[in-house]
CSV table of C-alpha atoms in Angstrom, one decimal:
chain,number,residue,atom,x,y,z
A,445,MET,CA,-0.2,-10.7,0.5
A,446,LEU,CA,0.2,-8.0,3.5
A,447,VAL,CA,-1.9,-8.4,6.4
A,448,LEU,CA,-2.6,-5.4,8.7
A,449,SER,CA,-4.5,-5.0,12.0
A,450,ARG,CA,-6.7,-1.9,12.1
A,451,LYS,CA,-9.2,-0.5,14.6
A,452,LYS,CA,-12.0,1.6,13.8
A,453,ASN,CA,-11.3,5.2,12.3
A,454,GLN,CA,-7.8,3.8,11.4
A,455,SER,CA,-6.6,4.0,7.8
A,456,ILE,CA,-3.9,2.8,5.1
A,457,VAL,CA,-2.9,4.5,2.3
A,458,ILE,CA,-2.3,2.8,-1.0
A,459,ASN,CA,0.1,4.6,-3.7
A,460,ASP,CA,-0.4,8.0,-2.3
A,461,GLU,CA,-4.1,7.7,-3.8
A,462,VAL,CA,-6.0,5.6,-2.2
A,463,GLU,CA,-7.3,5.7,1.4
A,464,VAL,CA,-9.2,2.8,3.1
A,465,THR,CA,-10.6,3.4,6.5
A,466,VAL,CA,-12.2,0.9,8.5
A,467,MET,CA,-15.6,2.5,9.6
A,468,GLU,CA,-17.7,0.1,11.4
A,469,ILE,CA,-17.0,-3.1,12.9
A,470,ASN,CA,-19.6,-5.8,13.7
A,471,ALA,CA,-19.4,-9.8,14.6
A,472,ASP,CA,-19.1,-11.0,11.4
A,473,SER,CA,-18.3,-8.1,9.1
A,474,ILE,CA,-16.8,-4.8,8.6
A,475,LYS,CA,-17.7,-1.6,6.8
A,476,ILE,CA,-14.8,0.3,5.0
A,477,GLY,CA,-14.7,3.6,3.2
A,478,ILE,CA,-12.3,4.4,0.5
A,479,ASN,CA,-11.3,7.6,-1.0
A,480,ALA,CA,-9.8,7.6,-4.1
A,481,PRO,CA,-9.2,9.6,-7.3
A,482,LYS,CA,-12.3,9.2,-9.9
A,483,ASN,CA,-10.1,7.6,-12.3
A,484,VAL,CA,-9.4,4.4,-10.0
A,485,ILE,CA,-11.9,1.9,-10.5
A,486,ILE,CA,-13.1,-0.1,-7.4
A,487,HIS,CA,-15.4,-3.2,-7.2
A,488,ARG,CA,-16.2,-5.8,-4.8
A,489,LYS,CA,-14.4,-8.8,-5.9
A,490,GLU,CA,-17.2,-11.2,-6.5
A,491,VAL,CA,-18.5,-8.0,-8.8
A,492,TYR,CA,-15.0,-7.8,-10.4
A,493,ASP,CA,-14.8,-11.5,-11.0
A,494,LYS,CA,-18.1,-11.3,-12.9
A,495,ILE,CA,-17.1,-8.6,-15.1
A,496,LYS,CA,-13.9,-10.4,-16.1
A,497,LYS,CA,-15.9,-13.7,-16.8
A,498,GLU,CA,-18.3,-11.7,-19.1
A,499,MET,CA,-15.5,-10.1,-21.0
A,500,LYS,CA,-13.6,-13.5,-21.4
A,501,ASP,CA,-16.7,-15.1,-22.6
A,502,ALA,CA,-17.8,-12.1,-24.8
A,503,ALA,CA,-14.3,-12.2,-26.3
A,504,LYS,CA,-14.9,-16.0,-27.1
A,505,SER,CA,-18.1,-15.4,-28.8
A,506,PRO,CA,-18.0,-14.9,-32.6
A,507,LEU,CA,-18.9,-12.1,-33.9
A,508,PRO,CA,-22.4,-11.4,-35.4
A,509,LYS,CA,-22.8,-11.0,-39.3
A,510,MET,CA,-23.0,-7.6,-40.4
A,511,SER,CA,-23.5,-8.2,-44.1
A,512,HIS,CA,-27.3,-7.5,-43.5
A,513,LEU,CA,-26.6,-4.1,-42.2
A,514,ARG,CA,-24.6,-3.2,-45.4
A,515,ASP,CA,-27.6,-4.6,-47.7
A,516,ASP,CA,-29.9,-2.5,-45.4
A,517,LEU,CA,-27.9,1.0,-45.7
A,518,ARG,CA,-27.8,0.4,-49.7
A,519,GLU,CA,-31.6,0.1,-49.4
A,520,ASP,CA,-32.0,3.3,-47.1
A,521,LEU,CA,-29.6,5.4,-49.4
A,522,SER,CA,-31.7,3.9,-52.7
A,523,ASP,CA,-34.9,4.9,-51.2
A,524,ASP,CA,-33.4,8.7,-50.2
A,525,LYS,CA,-32.3,9.2,-53.6
A,526,ARG,CA,-35.6,8.0,-55.4
A,527,GLU,CA,-37.6,10.6,-52.9
A,528,GLU,CA,-35.4,13.4,-53.9
A,529,GLU,CA,-36.2,12.7,-57.5
């Protein structure tokens, strides 16, 4: 991990695309500003971890059976044909 010291209004640049600026310094926290292209997805770490966990859990879940949808669609098509006659 790279560790840098920055003061208020100082920045770092990541990969020529992302600029992170220290906006405010308080006793137990700092406020940062992030300038990045719209295609760069930015999350707080705790949100990112939650998203990853939910995606992992979803991948483990079995897919619901879809056969009832096929049957419903067939019924709808049959009803449409009857109405046309």
